[in-house]
mmCIF file of C-alpha atoms in Angstrom:
data_model
loop_
_atom_site.group_PDB
_atom_site.id
_atom_site.type_symbol
_atom_site.label_atom_id
_atom_site.label_comp_id
_atom_site.label_asym_id
_atom_site.label_seq_id
_atom_site.Cartn_x
_atom_site.Cartn_y
_atom_site.Cartn_z
ATOM 1 C CA GLY A 19 -10.396 -11.047 8.556
ATOM 2 C CA ARG A 20 -7.548 -11.437 10.593
ATOM 3 C CA GLN A 21 -6.311 -14.109 8.818
ATOM 4 C CA LEU A 22 -6.437 -12.785 5.490
ATOM 5 C CA LEU A 23 -5.159 -9.245 6.406
ATOM 6 C CA ARG A 24 -2.291 -11.438 7.760
ATOM 7 C CA THR A 25 -2.053 -13.570 4.163
ATOM 8 C CA ALA A 26 -2.008 -10.220 2.150
ATOM 9 C CA ALA A 27 0.382 -8.773 4.618
ATOM 10 C CA ARG A 28 2.720 -11.802 3.451
ATOM 11 C CA LYS A 29 2.056 -11.445 -0.038
ATOM 12 C CA ILE A 30 3.040 -8.180 -0.129
ATOM 13 C CA LEU A 31 6.565 -8.807 1.356
ATOM 14 C CA LEU A 32 7.207 -12.227 -0.599
ATOM 15 C CA SER A 33 6.328 -10.306 -3.587
ATOM 16 C CA ILE A 34 8.808 -7.205 -2.479
ATOM 17 C CA ASN A 35 11.597 -9.633 -1.559
ATOM 18 C CA ILE A 36 11.031 -11.167 -4.603
ATOM 19 C CA TRP A 37 11.488 -8.215 -6.934
ATOM 20 C CA MET A 38 14.804 -7.148 -4.707
ATOM 21 C CA ILE A 39 16.578 -10.515 -5.617
ATOM 22 C CA ILE A 40 15.386 -10.025 -8.972
ATOM 23 C CA PHE A 41 16.474 -6.364 -9.387
ATOM 24 C CA PRO A 42 20.401 -7.355 -9.554
ATOM 25 C CA GLY A 43 19.272 -9.342 -13.081
ATOM 26 C CA LEU A 44 17.124 -6.223 -14.041
ATOM 27 C CA LEU A 45 20.515 -3.685 -13.425
ATOM 28 C CA ALA A 46 22.361 -6.544 -15.514
ATOM 29 C CA LEU A 47 19.952 -5.464 -18.807
ATOM 30 C CA LEU A 48 20.168 -1.724 -17.891
ATOM 31 C CA GLY A 49 24.066 -1.730 -18.076
ATOM 32 C CA LEU A 50 24.238 -3.930 -21.139
ATOM 33 C CA PHE A 51 21.625 -1.308 -22.449
ATOM 34 C CA ARG A 52 24.196 1.395 -21.403
ATOM 35 C CA PHE A 53 26.996 -0.549 -23.010
ATOM 36 C CA PHE A 54 25.695 -0.428 -26.320
ATOM 37 C CA LEU A 55 24.915 3.487 -25.948
ATOM 38 C CA HIS A 56 28.059 4.591 -24.740
ATOM 39 C CA PRO A 57 30.913 1.663 -24.984
ATOM 40 C CA SER A 58 33.415 4.149 -23.525
ATOM 41 C CA ARG A 59 31.866 3.923 -20.133
ATOM 42 C CA SER A 60 31.080 1.328 -17.862
ATOM 43 C CA GLY A 61 29.958 0.404 -14.177
ATOM 44 C CA ILE A 62 26.994 0.996 -11.964
ATOM 45 C CA TYR A 63 29.225 4.389 -11.132
ATOM 46 C CA TYR A 64 27.105 6.482 -13.756
ATOM 47 C CA TYR A 65 23.833 5.497 -12.596
ATOM 48 C CA THR A 66 24.066 6.155 -8.927
ATOM 49 C CA PRO A 67 22.864 9.144 -9.370
ATOM 50 C CA TYR A 68 19.467 8.278 -10.641
ATOM 51 C CA LEU A 69 19.247 4.910 -8.628
ATOM 52 C CA PHE A 70 19.255 7.801 -6.089
ATOM 53 C CA PHE A 71 16.106 8.338 -6.275
ATOM 54 C CA PHE A 72 15.109 5.202 -5.500
ATOM 55 C CA GLN A 73 16.041 5.172 -1.774
ATOM 56 C CA TRP A 74 13.618 7.350 0.213
ATOM 57 C CA PRO A 75 10.852 5.790 -1.477
ATOM 58 C CA VAL A 76 12.157 2.241 -1.001
ATOM 59 C CA THR A 77 12.978 2.632 2.183
ATOM 60 C CA LEU A 78 9.661 4.349 3.436
ATOM 61 C CA LEU A 79 8.017 0.877 1.724
ATOM 62 C CA LEU A 80 10.076 -1.251 3.935
ATOM 63 C CA ILE A 81 9.100 1.383 7.041
ATOM 64 C CA VAL A 82 5.296 1.100 6.131
ATOM 65 C CA LEU A 83 5.727 -2.715 5.854
ATOM 66 C CA LEU A 84 7.573 -3.418 8.953
ATOM 67 C CA ILE A 85 5.146 -1.506 11.162
ATOM 68 C CA MET A 86 2.350 -3.548 9.050
ATOM 69 C CA ALA A 87 4.472 -6.978 10.244
ATOM 70 C CA LEU A 88 5.149 -5.978 13.911
ATOM 71 C CA ILE A 89 0.881 -5.253 14.525
ATOM 72 C CA LEU A 90 0.015 -8.606 13.074
ATOM 73 C CA LEU A 91 2.913 -10.693 14.648
ATOM 74 C CA ILE A 92 2.164 -8.921 17.823
ATOM 75 C CA ARG A 93 -1.355 -9.180 17.314
ATOM 76 C CA HIS A 94 -0.668 -12.785 16.562
ATOM 77 C CA THR A 95 1.747 -13.696 17.993
ATOM 78 C CA LYS A 96 1.996 -14.364 22.414
ATOM 79 C CA PHE A 97 5.951 -12.164 23.119
ATOM 80 C CA ASP A 98 7.641 -12.377 26.330
ATOM 81 C CA PHE A 99 11.162 -11.699 26.894
ATOM 82 C CA GLN A 100 13.324 -15.151 26.315
ATOM 83 C CA SER A 101 11.397 -15.623 22.990
ATOM 84 C CA LEU A 102 12.261 -11.915 21.430
ATOM 85 C CA LEU A 103 16.177 -12.829 21.916
ATOM 86 C CA SER A 104 15.576 -16.790 19.997
ATOM 87 C CA TYR A 105 14.443 -14.173 16.919
ATOM 88 C CA THR A 106 17.660 -14.417 14.210
ATOM 89 C CA TYR A 107 16.524 -11.054 12.957
ATOM 90 C CA LEU A 108 17.236 -9.386 16.284
ATOM 91 C CA PHE A 109 20.447 -7.894 15.613
ATOM 92 C CA PHE A 110 19.466 -6.527 12.583
ATOM 93 C CA LEU A 111 16.617 -4.233 14.307
ATOM 94 C CA ILE A 112 19.220 -3.403 16.511
ATOM 95 C CA ALA A 113 21.289 -1.695 13.824
ATOM 96 C CA ILE A 114 18.403 0.039 12.423
ATOM 97 C CA VAL A 115 17.431 1.340 15.891
ATOM 98 C CA LEU A 116 21.659 2.675 16.298
ATOM 99 C CA MET A 117 21.116 4.472 13.186
ATOM 100 C CA LEU A 118 18.395 6.247 13.692
ATOM 101 C CA LEU A 119 20.104 7.074 16.931
ATOM 102 C CA SER A 120 23.279 7.821 15.863
ATOM 103 C CA THR A 121 21.807 10.504 12.805
ATOM 104 C CA ALA A 122 19.691 11.982 15.739
ATOM 105 C CA LYS A 123 23.214 12.340 17.933
ATOM 106 C CA ASN A 124 25.603 13.400 14.828
ATOM 107 C CA GLY A 125 22.789 16.113 12.779
ATOM 108 C CA LEU A 126 20.604 15.073 9.666
ATOM 109 C CA THR A 127 23.795 16.078 7.216
ATOM 110 C CA SER A 128 23.874 15.565 3.639
ATOM 111 C CA ALA A 129 25.906 12.668 3.802
ATOM 112 C CA ALA A 130 23.120 11.281 5.975
ATOM 113 C CA LEU A 131 20.701 11.992 3.241
ATOM 114 C CA ILE A 132 22.036 11.617 0.060
ATOM 115 C CA GLY A 133 25.279 10.401 0.728
ATOM 116 C CA GLU A 134 29.207 10.845 -0.786
ATOM 117 C CA GLY A 135 29.545 11.837 -4.136
ATOM 118 C CA GLU A 136 30.316 8.470 -5.716
ATOM 119 C CA LYS A 137 28.061 5.882 -4.241
ATOM 120 C CA HIS A 138 25.766 8.105 -2.604
ATOM 121 C CA GLU A 139 25.104 5.620 0.563
ATOM 122 C CA SER A 140 22.798 7.934 2.318
ATOM 123 C CA LEU A 141 21.352 6.894 5.534
ATOM 124 C CA PHE A 142 18.277 5.349 3.768
ATOM 125 C CA THR A 143 20.865 3.356 1.905
ATOM 126 C CA TYR A 144 21.970 1.385 5.147
ATOM 127 C CA LEU A 145 18.136 1.343 6.407
ATOM 128 C CA ALA A 146 16.947 -0.522 3.412
ATOM 129 C CA TYR A 147 19.867 -2.790 3.793
ATOM 130 C CA PHE A 148 18.946 -3.848 7.238
ATOM 131 C CA LEU A 149 15.142 -3.413 7.487
ATOM 132 C CA LEU A 150 15.030 -5.639 3.860
ATOM 133 C CA PHE A 151 17.002 -8.731 5.558
ATOM 134 C CA PHE A 152 14.509 -8.013 8.724
ATOM 135 C CA LEU A 153 11.723 -8.653 6.434
ATOM 136 C CA VAL A 154 13.521 -11.276 4.756
ATOM 137 C CA CYS A 155 14.456 -13.205 8.278
ATOM 138 C CA SER A 156 11.137 -12.290 9.645
ATOM 139 C CA PHE A 157 8.374 -13.676 6.736
ATOM 140 C CA ILE A 158 9.984 -15.926 4.439
ATOM 141 C CA GLU A 159 9.684 -19.255 6.195
ATOM 142 C CA SER A 160 8.487 -21.476 3.560
ATOM 143 C CA PRO A 161 12.355 -23.909 2.052
ATOM 144 C CA THR A 162 10.330 -24.169 -0.787
ATOM 145 C CA ILE A 163 9.444 -19.950 -0.872
ATOM 146 C CA LYS A 164 13.548 -19.870 -0.183
ATOM 147 C CA LYS A 165 14.889 -22.459 -2.835
ATOM 148 C CA TRP A 166 12.715 -20.628 -5.665
ATOM 149 C CA MET A 167 14.328 -17.111 -4.759
ATOM 150 C CA ALA A 168 17.879 -18.341 -4.377
ATOM 151 C CA ASN A 169 17.161 -20.227 -7.424
ATOM 152 C CA ILE A 170 16.113 -16.561 -8.935
ATOM 153 C CA PHE A 171 19.582 -15.034 -7.583
ATOM 154 C CA LEU A 172 21.807 -17.739 -9.066
ATOM 155 C CA GLY A 173 20.279 -17.685 -12.376
ATOM 156 C CA ALA A 174 20.742 -13.463 -13.016
ATOM 157 C CA SER A 175 24.089 -13.822 -11.419
ATOM 158 C CA PHE A 176 25.030 -15.475 -14.543
ATOM 159 C CA PHE A 177 23.861 -13.197 -16.924
ATOM 160 C CA VAL A 178 25.869 -10.632 -14.938
ATOM 161 C CA SER A 179 28.724 -12.882 -14.845
ATOM 162 C CA LEU A 180 28.350 -13.064 -18.786
ATOM 163 C CA TYR A 181 27.310 -9.320 -18.820
ATOM 164 C CA SER A 182 31.005 -8.923 -16.767
ATOM 165 C CA ILE A 183 32.847 -10.839 -19.505
ATOM 166 C CA CYS A 184 32.300 -9.936 -22.817
ATOM 167 C CA PHE A 185 31.987 -5.978 -21.483
ATOM 168 C CA SER A 186 35.780 -6.449 -20.695
ATOM 169 C CA SER A 187 37.198 -8.431 -23.182
ATOM 170 C CA VAL A 188 35.870 -6.194 -25.732
ATOM 171 C CA TRP A 189 36.799 -2.946 -23.969
ATOM 172 C CA TYR A 190 38.814 -3.044 -21.240
ATOM 173 C CA GLN A 191 40.749 -6.408 -21.151
ATOM 174 C CA TYR A 192 43.376 -4.569 -18.535
ATOM 175 C CA MET A 193 40.737 -4.424 -16.070
ATOM 176 C CA ASP A 194 39.650 -7.097 -13.803
ATOM 177 C CA LEU A 195 36.379 -7.907 -13.951
ATOM 178 C CA MET A 196 34.210 -5.040 -12.317
ATOM 179 C CA GLY A 197 30.324 -6.075 -14.519
ATOM 180 C CA PHE A 198 28.263 -3.324 -14.014
ATOM 181 C CA PHE A 199 29.846 -2.533 -10.105
ATOM 182 C CA ASN A 200 31.104 0.479 -9.106
ATOM 183 C CA ASN A 201 34.158 -1.334 -8.876
ATOM 184 C CA SER A 202 35.808 -4.376 -9.245
ATOM 185 C CA ASN A 203 35.809 -5.275 -5.428
ATOM 186 C CA GLU A 204 32.188 -4.846 -5.106
ATOM 187 C CA PHE A 205 31.988 -7.262 -7.841
ATOM 188 C CA GLY A 206 33.919 -9.742 -6.168
ATOM 189 C CA TYR A 207 31.904 -9.550 -2.976
ATOM 190 C CA TYR A 208 28.578 -10.127 -5.042
ATOM 191 C CA LEU A 209 30.790 -13.415 -7.318
ATOM 192 C CA SER A 210 31.428 -14.624 -3.314
ATOM 193 C CA ILE A 211 27.589 -15.060 -2.359
ATOM 194 C CA THR A 212 27.404 -16.513 -5.906
ATOM 195 C CA VAL A 213 30.062 -18.978 -5.402
ATOM 196 C CA MET A 214 28.884 -20.387 -1.776
ATOM 197 C CA LEU A 215 25.242 -20.403 -2.869
ATOM 198 C CA ALA A 216 25.484 -22.149 -5.604
ATOM 199 C CA ALA A 217 28.022 -24.453 -3.909
ATOM 200 C CA SER A 218 25.776 -24.939 -0.878
ATOM 201 C CA MET A 219 22.673 -25.432 -3.108
ATOM 202 C CA TYR A 220 25.164 -28.496 -5.010
ATOM 203 C CA VAL A 221 25.842 -30.056 -1.527
ATOM 204 C CA ILE A 222 22.267 -30.251 -0.932
ATOM 205 C CA CYS A 223 20.325 -30.545 -3.691
ATOM 206 C CA THR A 224 18.866 -34.062 -3.484
ATOM 207 C CA ASN A 225 18.200 -34.010 -7.397
ATOM 208 C CA ARG A 226 20.921 -35.119 -9.881
ATOM 209 C CA ILE A 227 19.758 -32.577 -12.458
ATOM 210 C CA GLY A 228 20.087 -29.839 -10.231
ATOM 211 C CA ARG A 229 23.338 -30.923 -8.795
ATOM 212 C CA ILE A 230 24.391 -30.739 -12.257
ATOM 213 C CA LEU A 231 23.449 -26.989 -12.474
ATOM 214 C CA TYR A 232 24.342 -25.737 -9.659
ATOM 215 C CA PHE A 233 27.952 -27.125 -10.103
ATOM 216 C CA LEU A 234 28.613 -26.027 -13.351
ATOM 217 C CA LEU A 235 27.662 -22.770 -11.546
ATOM 218 C CA PHE A 236 29.875 -22.402 -9.100
ATOM 219 C CA SER A 237 32.370 -23.419 -11.277
ATOM 220 C CA PHE A 238 31.846 -20.881 -14.010
ATOM 221 C CA GLN A 239 30.926 -18.157 -10.897
ATOM 222 C CA ALA A 240 34.533 -19.215 -9.051
ATOM 223 C CA SER A 241 36.588 -18.942 -12.644
ATOM 224 C CA VAL A 242 35.080 -15.126 -12.973
ATOM 225 C CA LEU A 243 36.214 -14.673 -9.221
ATOM 226 C CA MET A 244 39.039 -15.957 -10.277
ATOM 227 C CA TYR A 245 39.488 -12.890 -13.136
ATOM 228 C CA ASN A 246 37.800 -10.202 -10.975
ATOM 229 C CA ASN A 247 41.145 -10.247 -7.873
ATOM 230 C CA THR A 248 38.969 -9.625 -5.020
ATOM 231 C CA LEU A 249 41.389 -11.000 -2.727
ATOM 232 C CA GLY A 250 38.558 -10.485 -0.191
ATOM 233 C CA ALA A 251 35.720 -12.435 -1.454
ATOM 234 C CA TRP A 252 38.585 -15.043 -2.260
ATOM 235 C CA VAL A 253 39.653 -15.497 1.347
ATOM 236 C CA GLY A 254 35.788 -15.371 2.593
ATOM 237 C CA ILE A 255 34.954 -18.682 0.597
ATOM 238 C CA VAL A 256 37.464 -20.024 1.670
ATOM 239 C CA PHE A 257 36.358 -19.427 5.143
ATOM 240 C CA GLY A 258 32.191 -20.286 3.869
ATOM 241 C CA PHE A 259 34.019 -23.481 2.823
ATOM 242 C CA LEU A 260 35.573 -24.423 5.613
ATOM 243 C CA LEU A 261 32.117 -23.744 7.448
ATOM 244 C CA LEU A 262 30.365 -26.004 5.369
ATOM 245 C CA ILE A 263 31.959 -28.848 6.103
ATOM 246 C CA LEU A 264 31.931 -28.212 9.411
ATOM 247 C CA VAL A 265 28.437 -28.304 9.328
ATOM 248 C CA SER A 266 28.107 -30.979 7.200
ATOM 249 C CA PHE A 267 30.008 -33.070 9.962
ATOM 250 C CA LEU A 268 27.875 -31.817 12.649
ATOM 251 C CA CYS A 269 24.720 -32.433 10.394
ATOM 252 C CA PRO A 270 24.032 -36.273 8.707
ATOM 253 C CA ASN A 271 21.622 -34.856 5.865
ATOM 254 C CA ILE A 272 24.332 -32.645 4.458
ATOM 255 C CA SER A 273 26.990 -34.879 2.286
ATOM 256 C CA ARG A 274 30.340 -34.794 3.586
ATOM 257 C CA SER A 275 31.677 -35.965 -0.040
ATOM 258 C CA ARG A 276 30.255 -32.809 -1.945
ATOM 259 C CA SER A 277 31.136 -30.171 0.472
ATOM 260 C CA VAL A 278 35.040 -31.257 -0.045
ATOM 261 C CA ILE A 279 34.531 -31.839 -3.936
ATOM 262 C CA ALA A 280 32.967 -27.970 -3.967
ATOM 263 C CA PHE A 281 36.490 -26.992 -2.049
ATOM 264 C CA ALA A 282 38.532 -28.963 -3.506
ATOM 265 C CA VAL A 283 37.204 -28.074 -6.897
ATOM 266 C CA PHE A 284 37.617 -24.083 -6.018
ATOM 267 C CA ILE A 285 40.570 -24.647 -5.247
ATOM 268 C CA PHE A 286 41.853 -26.448 -8.603
ATOM 269 C CA VAL A 287 40.010 -23.478 -10.203
ATOM 270 C CA THR A 288 42.533 -21.194 -8.388
ATOM 271 C CA LEU A 289 45.163 -23.121 -9.613
ATOM 272 C CA ILE A 290 44.144 -23.629 -13.145
ATOM 273 C CA THR A 291 43.736 -20.207 -14.097
ATOM 274 C CA ILE A 292 47.596 -19.324 -12.731
ATOM 275 C CA PRO A 293 49.006 -19.922 -15.927
ATOM 276 C CA LEU A 294 45.677 -18.534 -17.666
ATOM 277 C CA GLY A 295 46.425 -14.994 -16.246
ATOM 278 C CA SER A 296 44.323 -14.756 -13.035
ATOM 279 C CA LYS A 297 46.408 -12.739 -10.189
ATOM 280 C CA MET A 298 44.311 -14.294 -7.493
ATOM 281 C CA PHE A 299 47.025 -16.457 -6.042
ATOM 282 C CA ALA A 300 49.915 -14.309 -6.547
ATOM 283 C CA SER A 301 47.217 -11.908 -4.577
ATOM 284 C CA PHE A 302 47.231 -14.581 -1.909
ATOM 285 C CA LEU A 303 50.844 -15.021 -1.421
ATOM 286 C CA GLY A 304 50.832 -11.286 -0.723
ATOM 287 C CA ILE A 305 49.502 -11.704 2.667
ATOM 288 C CA PHE A 306 52.037 -13.232 4.557
ATOM 289 C CA SER A 307 54.614 -10.559 3.210
ATOM 290 C CA ASP A 308 51.884 -7.998 4.679
ATOM 291 C CA VAL A 309 51.841 -10.232 7.637
ATOM 292 C CA ASN A 310 55.683 -10.297 7.841
ATOM 293 C CA LEU A 311 55.517 -6.418 8.055
ATOM 294 C CA ILE A 312 53.205 -5.686 10.314
ATOM 295 C CA ALA A 313 54.825 -8.247 12.472
ATOM 296 C CA SER A 314 58.036 -7.080 12.623
ATOM 297 C CA GLY A 315 56.848 -3.834 12.890
ATOM 298 C CA ALA A 316 58.388 -2.428 9.667
ATOM 299 C CA VAL A 317 58.567 1.629 8.988
ATOM 300 C CA ASP A 318 56.626 0.705 5.858
ATOM 301 C CA ALA A 319 54.153 -1.474 7.747
ATOM 302 C CA ALA A 320 51.230 1.077 7.200
ATOM 303 C CA GLU A 321 51.226 0.357 3.377
ATOM 304 C CA ALA A 322 50.192 -3.458 4.076
ATOM 305 C CA GLY A 323 47.550 -4.812 1.862
ATOM 306 C CA ASN A 324 47.426 -1.846 -0.153
ATOM 307 C CA GLY A 325 47.481 0.375 1.919
ATOM 308 C CA ARG A 326 44.741 -0.941 4.186
ATOM 309 C CA TRP A 327 46.666 -1.212 7.211
ATOM 310 C CA LYS A 328 47.171 2.305 7.915
ATOM 311 C CA ILE A 329 42.812 3.083 6.966
ATOM 312 C CA TRP A 330 42.252 -0.062 9.032
ATOM 313 C CA ARG A 331 44.133 1.465 12.422
ATOM 314 C CA ALA A 332 43.058 4.942 12.351
ATOM 315 C CA THR A 333 39.648 3.853 11.720
ATOM 316 C CA VAL A 334 40.041 1.677 15.150
ATOM 317 C CA SER A 335 40.742 4.711 16.540
ATOM 318 C CA TYR A 336 37.869 6.812 16.163
ATOM 319 C CA ILE A 337 36.129 3.864 16.728
ATOM 320 C CA GLY A 338 37.119 4.327 20.358
ATOM 321 C CA GLU A 339 37.032 8.037 20.596
ATOM 322 C CA ARG A 340 32.523 7.422 20.051
ATOM 323 C CA PRO A 341 32.074 3.224 20.701
ATOM 324 C CA TRP A 342 28.518 4.102 21.399
ATOM 325 C CA LEU A 343 26.759 6.202 18.500
ATOM 326 C CA GLY A 344 30.141 6.314 16.074
ATOM 327 C CA PHE A 345 30.291 9.735 14.023
ATOM 328 C CA GLY A 346 27.246 9.191 11.661
ATOM 329 C CA VAL A 347 27.126 8.488 7.660
ATOM 330 C CA GLU A 348 30.642 9.303 5.991
ATOM 331 C CA GLY A 349 30.868 11.545 9.343
ATOM 332 C CA ILE A 350 35.558 10.288 9.130
ATOM 333 C CA SER A 351 35.712 10.604 5.747
ATOM 334 C CA GLU A 352 37.718 14.101 5.235
ATOM 335 C CA ARG A 353 39.611 13.195 8.648
ATOM 336 C CA LEU A 354 40.239 9.526 7.510
ATOM 337 C CA HIS A 355 41.581 11.219 4.064
ATOM 338 C CA GLU A 356 44.005 13.122 6.110
ATOM 339 C CA ASP A 357 45.415 10.588 8.306
ATOM 340 C CA ALA A 358 45.052 7.597 6.242
ATOM 341 C CA GLY A 359 44.753 8.985 2.295
ATOM 342 C CA ASN A 360 41.011 7.377 2.177
ATOM 343 C CA TYR A 361 37.942 8.890 2.380
ATOM 344 C CA ARG A 362 36.095 5.298 3.803
ATOM 345 C CA PRO A 363 37.144 2.338 5.700
ATOM 346 C CA HIS A 364 37.283 -0.332 3.154
ATOM 347 C CA ASN A 365 35.727 -2.543 5.230
ATOM 348 C CA GLU A 366 31.944 -3.377 6.110
ATOM 349 C CA PHE A 367 32.477 -4.438 9.780
ATOM 350 C CA LEU A 368 34.306 -1.016 10.426
ATOM 351 C CA GLN A 369 32.197 0.815 8.708
ATOM 352 C CA TYR A 370 28.932 0.410 10.541
ATOM 353 C CA ALA A 371 30.817 0.244 13.813
ATOM 354 C CA VAL A 372 32.088 3.909 13.138
ATOM 355 C CA PHE A 373 29.390 5.198 11.513
ATOM 356 C CA PHE A 374 27.065 4.072 13.947
#
């Protein structure tokens, strides 16, 4: 009976995780439907008030599943402090606890309940992010299932990018590619995940046809990224490739040559798209100008990175004021707007640090 209960719980968790990965593809169809109804509107921005209603039930469902999972693990696993520290998901559990403690300290504000007016990222949204990662790390152990889920995600990402290209080329030629996301930056970071995942699958794939498909998808998504023009995503991919190459030298079963080839192709795509209208490489060169402004202590150094430097410095100073439990969800928005002209830190690490 216990084994049947454990198996049933794993199947429930697996189905939840699979649907979470399929969701971007389904949302792409929703965006396409909206596109035909209201061609003058774009982006997930117009869906967030509706998607807000999914936050509470999804989070509560994840919490129930998490409690079930912990009960099963405790009943069927011998725990000790050393083995607990070895679990890769411990970080996510700590983050969840900090979110709850921070909210308890700073109050269950309207921002914590429903988020701010644009993205509607509430406490329940942040909890759902980390609970989902916690469950994925805890229960998806089979390499076959992981590969299947990765393929679903990559397949959905192709249609997301295809939708973005079609929509932008018809209605908004002057805009960076953004798909159905709120802005181009969010789409850029989504693309960075797909680029690195497709490249990594190309590197480790043992099937020739599979390698060709992963390579084509990787090249396609890299090209889309160049016209999305999110520099942070591009820089993240560069560091991702450096790590991938390092791992390939440390692990004999990972192809070094394909790791280097993939990185070379990414750089080639970056350069070849310059005469075709991509602004990515020019944005990259702008980093050196920004670094020079900051290092020299210039008067306008605060405007480096399109004003990001001023925002980040202000956010870091807030973190120093409350380093342990932060200011709560959107707790610095008004103050940050007064000090730096923006409501959000524009950096995920700083945002979580200052909120929680």
